[in-house]
Short mmCIF file of C-alpha atoms in Angstrom, two decimals:
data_model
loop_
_atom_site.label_atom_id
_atom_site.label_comp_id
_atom_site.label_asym_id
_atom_site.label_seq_id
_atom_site.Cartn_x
_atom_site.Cartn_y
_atom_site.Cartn_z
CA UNK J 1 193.97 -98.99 -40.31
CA UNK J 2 193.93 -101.48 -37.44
CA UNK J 3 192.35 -104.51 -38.12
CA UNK J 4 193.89 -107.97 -37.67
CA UNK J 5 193.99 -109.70 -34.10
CA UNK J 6 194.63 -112.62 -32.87
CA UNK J 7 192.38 -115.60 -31.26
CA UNK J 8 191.29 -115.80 -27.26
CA UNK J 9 193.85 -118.12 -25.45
CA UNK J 10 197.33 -116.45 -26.37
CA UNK J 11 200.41 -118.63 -25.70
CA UNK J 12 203.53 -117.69 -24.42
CA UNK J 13 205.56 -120.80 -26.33
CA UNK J 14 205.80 -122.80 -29.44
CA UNK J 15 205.68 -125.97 -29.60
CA UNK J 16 207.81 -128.09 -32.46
CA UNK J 17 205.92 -129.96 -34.56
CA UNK J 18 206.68 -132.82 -36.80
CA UNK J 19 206.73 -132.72 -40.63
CA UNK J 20 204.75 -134.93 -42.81
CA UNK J 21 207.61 -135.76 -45.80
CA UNK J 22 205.43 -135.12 -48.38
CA UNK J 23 205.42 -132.86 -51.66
CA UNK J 24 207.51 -129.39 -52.37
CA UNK J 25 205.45 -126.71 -53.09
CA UNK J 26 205.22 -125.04 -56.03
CA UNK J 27 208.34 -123.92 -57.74
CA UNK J 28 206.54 -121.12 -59.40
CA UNK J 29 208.55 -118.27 -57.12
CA UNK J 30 212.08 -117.64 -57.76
CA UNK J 31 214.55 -119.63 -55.64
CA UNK J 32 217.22 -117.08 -54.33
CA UNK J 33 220.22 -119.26 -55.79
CA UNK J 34 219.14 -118.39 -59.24
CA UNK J 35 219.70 -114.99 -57.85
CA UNK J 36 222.80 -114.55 -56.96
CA UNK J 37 223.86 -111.62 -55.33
CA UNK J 38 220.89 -110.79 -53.51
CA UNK J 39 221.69 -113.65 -51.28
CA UNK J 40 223.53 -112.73 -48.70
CA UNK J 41 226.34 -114.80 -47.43
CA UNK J 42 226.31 -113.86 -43.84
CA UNK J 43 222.72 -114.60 -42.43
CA UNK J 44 221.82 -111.92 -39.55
CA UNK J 45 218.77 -112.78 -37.76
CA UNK J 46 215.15 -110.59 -36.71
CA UNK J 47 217.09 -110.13 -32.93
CA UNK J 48 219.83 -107.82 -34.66
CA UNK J 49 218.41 -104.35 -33.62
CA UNK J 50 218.13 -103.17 -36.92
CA UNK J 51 216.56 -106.10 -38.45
CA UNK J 52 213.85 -106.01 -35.34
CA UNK J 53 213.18 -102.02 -36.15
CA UNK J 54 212.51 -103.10 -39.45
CA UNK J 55 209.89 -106.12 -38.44
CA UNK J 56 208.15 -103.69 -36.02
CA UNK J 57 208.23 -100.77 -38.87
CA UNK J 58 206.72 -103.83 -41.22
CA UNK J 59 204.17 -104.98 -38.69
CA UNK J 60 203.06 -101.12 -37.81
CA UNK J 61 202.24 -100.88 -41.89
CA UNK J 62 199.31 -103.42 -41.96
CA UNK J 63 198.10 -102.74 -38.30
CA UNK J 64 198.39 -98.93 -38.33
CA UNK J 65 198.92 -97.69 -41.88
CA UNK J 66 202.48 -95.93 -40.66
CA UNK J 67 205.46 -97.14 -40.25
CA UNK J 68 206.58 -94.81 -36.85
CA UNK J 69 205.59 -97.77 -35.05
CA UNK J 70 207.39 -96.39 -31.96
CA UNK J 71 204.06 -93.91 -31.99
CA UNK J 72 201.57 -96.78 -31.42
CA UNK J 73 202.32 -97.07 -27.41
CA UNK J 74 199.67 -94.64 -27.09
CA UNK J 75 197.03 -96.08 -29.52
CA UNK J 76 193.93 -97.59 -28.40
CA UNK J 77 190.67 -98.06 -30.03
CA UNK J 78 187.74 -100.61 -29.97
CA UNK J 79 187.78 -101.61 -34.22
CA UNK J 80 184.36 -104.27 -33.47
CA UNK J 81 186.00 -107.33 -34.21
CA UNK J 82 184.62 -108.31 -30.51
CA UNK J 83 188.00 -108.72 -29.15
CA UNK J 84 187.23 -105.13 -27.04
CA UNK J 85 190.06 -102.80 -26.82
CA UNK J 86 192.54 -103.09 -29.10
CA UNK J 87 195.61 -100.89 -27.91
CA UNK J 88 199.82 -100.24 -28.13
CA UNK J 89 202.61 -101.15 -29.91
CA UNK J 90 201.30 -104.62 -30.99
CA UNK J 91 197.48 -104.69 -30.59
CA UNK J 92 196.84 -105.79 -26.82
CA UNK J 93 193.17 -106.34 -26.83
CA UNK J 94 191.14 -106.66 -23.60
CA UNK J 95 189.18 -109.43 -24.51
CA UNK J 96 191.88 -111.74 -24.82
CA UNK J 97 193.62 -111.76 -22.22
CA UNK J 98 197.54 -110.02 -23.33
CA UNK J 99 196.27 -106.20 -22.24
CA UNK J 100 195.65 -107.69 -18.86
CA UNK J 101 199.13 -109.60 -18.38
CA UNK J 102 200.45 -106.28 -19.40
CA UNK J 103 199.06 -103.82 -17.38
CA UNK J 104 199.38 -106.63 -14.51
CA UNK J 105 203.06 -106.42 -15.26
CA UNK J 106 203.40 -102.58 -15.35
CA UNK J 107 201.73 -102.53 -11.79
CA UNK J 108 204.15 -104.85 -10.80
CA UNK J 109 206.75 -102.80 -11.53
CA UNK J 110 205.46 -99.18 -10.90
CA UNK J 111 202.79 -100.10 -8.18
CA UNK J 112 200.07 -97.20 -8.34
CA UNK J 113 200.17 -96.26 -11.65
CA UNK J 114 196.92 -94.82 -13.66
CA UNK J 115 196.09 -98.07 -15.06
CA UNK J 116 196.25 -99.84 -11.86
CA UNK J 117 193.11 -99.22 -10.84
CA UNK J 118 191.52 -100.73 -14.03
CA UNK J 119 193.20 -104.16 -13.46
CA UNK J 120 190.04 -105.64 -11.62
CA UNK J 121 187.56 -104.35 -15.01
CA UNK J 122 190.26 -106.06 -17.71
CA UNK J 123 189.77 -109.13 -15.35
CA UNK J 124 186.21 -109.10 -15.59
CA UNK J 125 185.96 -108.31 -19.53
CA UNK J 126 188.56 -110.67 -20.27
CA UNK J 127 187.12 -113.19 -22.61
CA UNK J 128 184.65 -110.18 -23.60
CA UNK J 129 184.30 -107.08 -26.21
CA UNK J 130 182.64 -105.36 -22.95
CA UNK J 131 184.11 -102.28 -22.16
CA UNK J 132 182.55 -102.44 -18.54
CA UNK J 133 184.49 -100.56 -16.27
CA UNK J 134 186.77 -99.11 -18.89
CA UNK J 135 185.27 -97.03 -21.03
CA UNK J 136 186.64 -92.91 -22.18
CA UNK J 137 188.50 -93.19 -18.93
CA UNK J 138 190.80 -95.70 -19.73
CA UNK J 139 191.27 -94.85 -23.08
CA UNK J 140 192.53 -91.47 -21.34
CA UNK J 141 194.76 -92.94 -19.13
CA UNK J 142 196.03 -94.99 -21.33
CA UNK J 143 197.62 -92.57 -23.58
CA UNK J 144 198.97 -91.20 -20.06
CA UNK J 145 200.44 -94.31 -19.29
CA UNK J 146 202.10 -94.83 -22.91
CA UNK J 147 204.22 -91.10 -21.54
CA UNK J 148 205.50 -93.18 -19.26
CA UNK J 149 209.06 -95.07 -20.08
CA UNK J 150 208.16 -97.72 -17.79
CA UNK J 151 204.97 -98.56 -19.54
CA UNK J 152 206.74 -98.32 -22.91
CA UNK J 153 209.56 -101.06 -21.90
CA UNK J 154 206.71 -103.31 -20.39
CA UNK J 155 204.93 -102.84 -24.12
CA UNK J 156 208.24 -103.99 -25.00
CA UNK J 157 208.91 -106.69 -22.78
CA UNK J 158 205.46 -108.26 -23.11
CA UNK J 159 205.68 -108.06 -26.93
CA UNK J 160 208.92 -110.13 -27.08
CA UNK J 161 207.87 -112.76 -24.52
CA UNK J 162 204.21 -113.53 -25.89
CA UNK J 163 204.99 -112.85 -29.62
CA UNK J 164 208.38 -111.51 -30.99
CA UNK J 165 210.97 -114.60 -28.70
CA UNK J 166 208.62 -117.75 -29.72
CA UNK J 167 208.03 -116.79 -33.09
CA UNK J 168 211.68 -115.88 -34.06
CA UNK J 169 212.93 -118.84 -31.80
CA UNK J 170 210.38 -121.75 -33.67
CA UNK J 171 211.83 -119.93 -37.22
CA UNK J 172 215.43 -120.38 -36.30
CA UNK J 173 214.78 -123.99 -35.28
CA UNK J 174 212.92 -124.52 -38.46
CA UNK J 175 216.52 -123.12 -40.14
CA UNK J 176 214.72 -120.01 -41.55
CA UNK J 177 216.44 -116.68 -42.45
CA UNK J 178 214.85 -113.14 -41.31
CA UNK J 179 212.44 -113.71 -43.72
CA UNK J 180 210.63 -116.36 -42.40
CA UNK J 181 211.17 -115.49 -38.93
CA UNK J 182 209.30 -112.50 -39.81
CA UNK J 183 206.61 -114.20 -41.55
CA UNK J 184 206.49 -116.27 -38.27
CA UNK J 185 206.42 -113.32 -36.19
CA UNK J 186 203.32 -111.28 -38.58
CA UNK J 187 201.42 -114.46 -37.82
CA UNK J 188 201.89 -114.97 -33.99
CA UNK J 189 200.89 -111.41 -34.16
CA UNK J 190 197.54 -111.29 -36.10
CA UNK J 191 196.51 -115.14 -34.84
CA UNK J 192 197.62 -116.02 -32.05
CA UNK J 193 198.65 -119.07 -30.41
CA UNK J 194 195.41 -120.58 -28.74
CA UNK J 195 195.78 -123.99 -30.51
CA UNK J 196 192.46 -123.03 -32.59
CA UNK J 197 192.12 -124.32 -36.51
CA UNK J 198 193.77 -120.33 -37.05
CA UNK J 199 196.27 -120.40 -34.79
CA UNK J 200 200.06 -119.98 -35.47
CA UNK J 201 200.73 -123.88 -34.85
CA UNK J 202 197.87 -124.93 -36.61
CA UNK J 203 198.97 -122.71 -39.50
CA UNK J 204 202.46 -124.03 -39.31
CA UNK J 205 201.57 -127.67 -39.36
CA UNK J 206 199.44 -127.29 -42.13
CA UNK J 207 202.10 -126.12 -43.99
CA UNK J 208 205.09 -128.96 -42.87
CA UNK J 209 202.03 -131.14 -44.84
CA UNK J 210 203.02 -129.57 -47.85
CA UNK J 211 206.74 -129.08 -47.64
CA UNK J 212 210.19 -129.93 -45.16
CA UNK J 213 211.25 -126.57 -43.64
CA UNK J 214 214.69 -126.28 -44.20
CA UNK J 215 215.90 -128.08 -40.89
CA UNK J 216 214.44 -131.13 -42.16
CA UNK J 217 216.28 -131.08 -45.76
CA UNK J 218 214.16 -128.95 -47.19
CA UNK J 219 213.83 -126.30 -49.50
CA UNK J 220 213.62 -122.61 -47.49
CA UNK J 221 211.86 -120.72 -50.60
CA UNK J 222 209.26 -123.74 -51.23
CA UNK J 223 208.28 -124.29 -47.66
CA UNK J 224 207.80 -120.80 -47.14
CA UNK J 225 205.52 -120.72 -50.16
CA UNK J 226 203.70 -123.29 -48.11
CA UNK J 227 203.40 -121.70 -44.90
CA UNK J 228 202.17 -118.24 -46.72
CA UNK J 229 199.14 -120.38 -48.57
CA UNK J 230 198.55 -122.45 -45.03
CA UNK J 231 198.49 -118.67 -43.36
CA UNK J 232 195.88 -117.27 -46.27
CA UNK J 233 193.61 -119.90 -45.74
CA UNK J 234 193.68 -119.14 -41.77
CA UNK J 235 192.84 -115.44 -42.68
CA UNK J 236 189.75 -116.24 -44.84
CA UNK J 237 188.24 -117.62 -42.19
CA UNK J 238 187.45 -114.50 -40.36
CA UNK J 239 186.14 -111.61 -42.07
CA UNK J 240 188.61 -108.95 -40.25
CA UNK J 241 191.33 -111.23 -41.95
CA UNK J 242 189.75 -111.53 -45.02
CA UNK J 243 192.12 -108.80 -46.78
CA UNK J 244 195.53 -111.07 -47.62
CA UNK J 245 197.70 -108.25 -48.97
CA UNK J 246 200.01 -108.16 -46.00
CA UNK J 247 201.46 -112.15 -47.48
CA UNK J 248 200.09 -111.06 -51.37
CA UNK J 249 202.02 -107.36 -51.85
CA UNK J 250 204.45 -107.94 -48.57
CA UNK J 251 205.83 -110.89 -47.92
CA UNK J 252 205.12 -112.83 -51.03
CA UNK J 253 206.92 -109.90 -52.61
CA UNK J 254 209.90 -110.05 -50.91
CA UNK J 255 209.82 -114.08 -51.02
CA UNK J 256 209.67 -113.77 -55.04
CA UNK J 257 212.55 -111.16 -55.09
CA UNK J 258 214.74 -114.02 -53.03
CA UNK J 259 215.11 -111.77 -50.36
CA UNK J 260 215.29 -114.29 -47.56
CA UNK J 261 217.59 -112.17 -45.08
CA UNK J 262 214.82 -109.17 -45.35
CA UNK J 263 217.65 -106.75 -46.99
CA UNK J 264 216.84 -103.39 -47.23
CA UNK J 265 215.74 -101.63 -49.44
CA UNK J 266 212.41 -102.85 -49.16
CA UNK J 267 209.11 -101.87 -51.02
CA UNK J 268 206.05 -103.10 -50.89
CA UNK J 269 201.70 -102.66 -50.51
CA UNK J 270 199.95 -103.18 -47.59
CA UNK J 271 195.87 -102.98 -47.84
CA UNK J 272 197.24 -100.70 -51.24
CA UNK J 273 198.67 -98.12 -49.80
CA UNK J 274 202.61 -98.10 -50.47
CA UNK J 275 205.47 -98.10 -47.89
CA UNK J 276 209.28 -98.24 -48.78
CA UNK J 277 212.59 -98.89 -46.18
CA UNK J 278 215.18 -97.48 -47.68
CA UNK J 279 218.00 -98.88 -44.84
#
């Protein structure tokens, strides 16, 4: 069940952005010091291997219903949300621009390839839903492609340096655990960076109005309470986002349990259908 995106104008950097010292938000979620021992005391970031297989395995659950996310290289599909083809491991759409950088990359690195010769269509539709040019073809080749190991590490590659690297890196200068680097990461991922009202920055300075991420002398639980209500609000705005349960039965769940370093076991509800991590 594919169906968030992000906006046209990806970036490949975040930029800092100052808080407003106002307000804490509401204390209404438990704060993981009350909870002792599900705190732990050594705090291993979303770049630890395992920690990253988790994110991707929690990010495959709301954008395709499984959590084998290392099956969605081959994926593509056009869902109407007028982005065009939505395809891979992360949702590379052709009408925004991060499907072209990537099969621009690939042909960098294995000139000839079968999606080579698409690279002057995804130019043209870019900005688009068209599928000019594309069209049963492509969506052929690009399950071919997705065979190929080369293809799959530029998936990879393009994933970390767009989405995965910026997010995690603006998280950890905000001083926030796995937790909120994932939360940072599920955003980049469904909005985008474009600098639009919905964007990850804009959703991320709407919430330093409301509370002092932790590297300011703030409280970690509170301001992430902040940036999840700053990141609902951004959904509602678009009907394809309209469905909150990835922060309302995911990370809100894990936020209220105090577990900040995204420990597993893990359980939780994505558009209602369950999914568990065990380890």
């Amino acid at each position: 069940m594919r169906i968030t995106h992000r906006l046209v104008g990806l970036a490949t950097a975040v930029t800092l952005v100052a808080a407003a010292p106002l307000a804490l938000a509401s204390s209404a979620y438990a704060h993981p010091a009350a909870l002792g021992s599900t705190v732990a005391a050594a705090h291993v970031d979303l770049t630890d291997p395992h920690k990253k297989d988790i994110a991707m395995q929690l990010v495959s659950s709301a954008e395709n219903s499984s959590l084998d996310w290392k099956a969605q290289y081959k994926y593509i599909e056009d869902i109407k949300d007028g982005r065009g083809y939505t395809a891979g491991i992360i949702g590379f759409c052709s009408g925004t621009g991060d499907m072209l950088d990537l099969v621009e990359l690939y042909a960098q690195r294995k000139p000839g390839n079968v999606l080579a010769k698409y690279l002057p269509a995804l130019r043209k539709v870019n900005g688009t839903e068209s599928h000019a040019g594309l069209g049963s073809a492509f969506e052929k080749d690009w399950a071919t492609a997705a065979k190929d190991a080369a293809f799959k590490k530029a998936q990879d590659d393009e994933r970390d340096r767009v989405y995965f690297n910026p997010a995690v890196n603006q998280a950890k200068a905000d001083g926030l655990w796995a937790l909120g680097q994932f939360a940072y990461y599920d955003t980049i991922v469904m909005h985008g960076d474009g600098g639009d009202r919905d964007s990850f920055s804009s959703i991320r300075k709407n919430a330093l109005k409301k509370a002092k991420p932790p590297s300011q002398g703030g409280d970690q639980v509170a301001y992430l309470n902040a940036f999840l209500d700053a990141r609902k609000v951004a959904m509602k705005h678009e009907e394809a986002h309209a469905d909150t349960s990835r922060v309302d039965t995911e990370q809100r769940v894990f936020l209220r349990a105090g577990n900040l370093d995204l420990n597993p076991p893990l359980s939780w509800k994505v558009y209602g259908d369950p999914f568990r991590i065990d380890s």
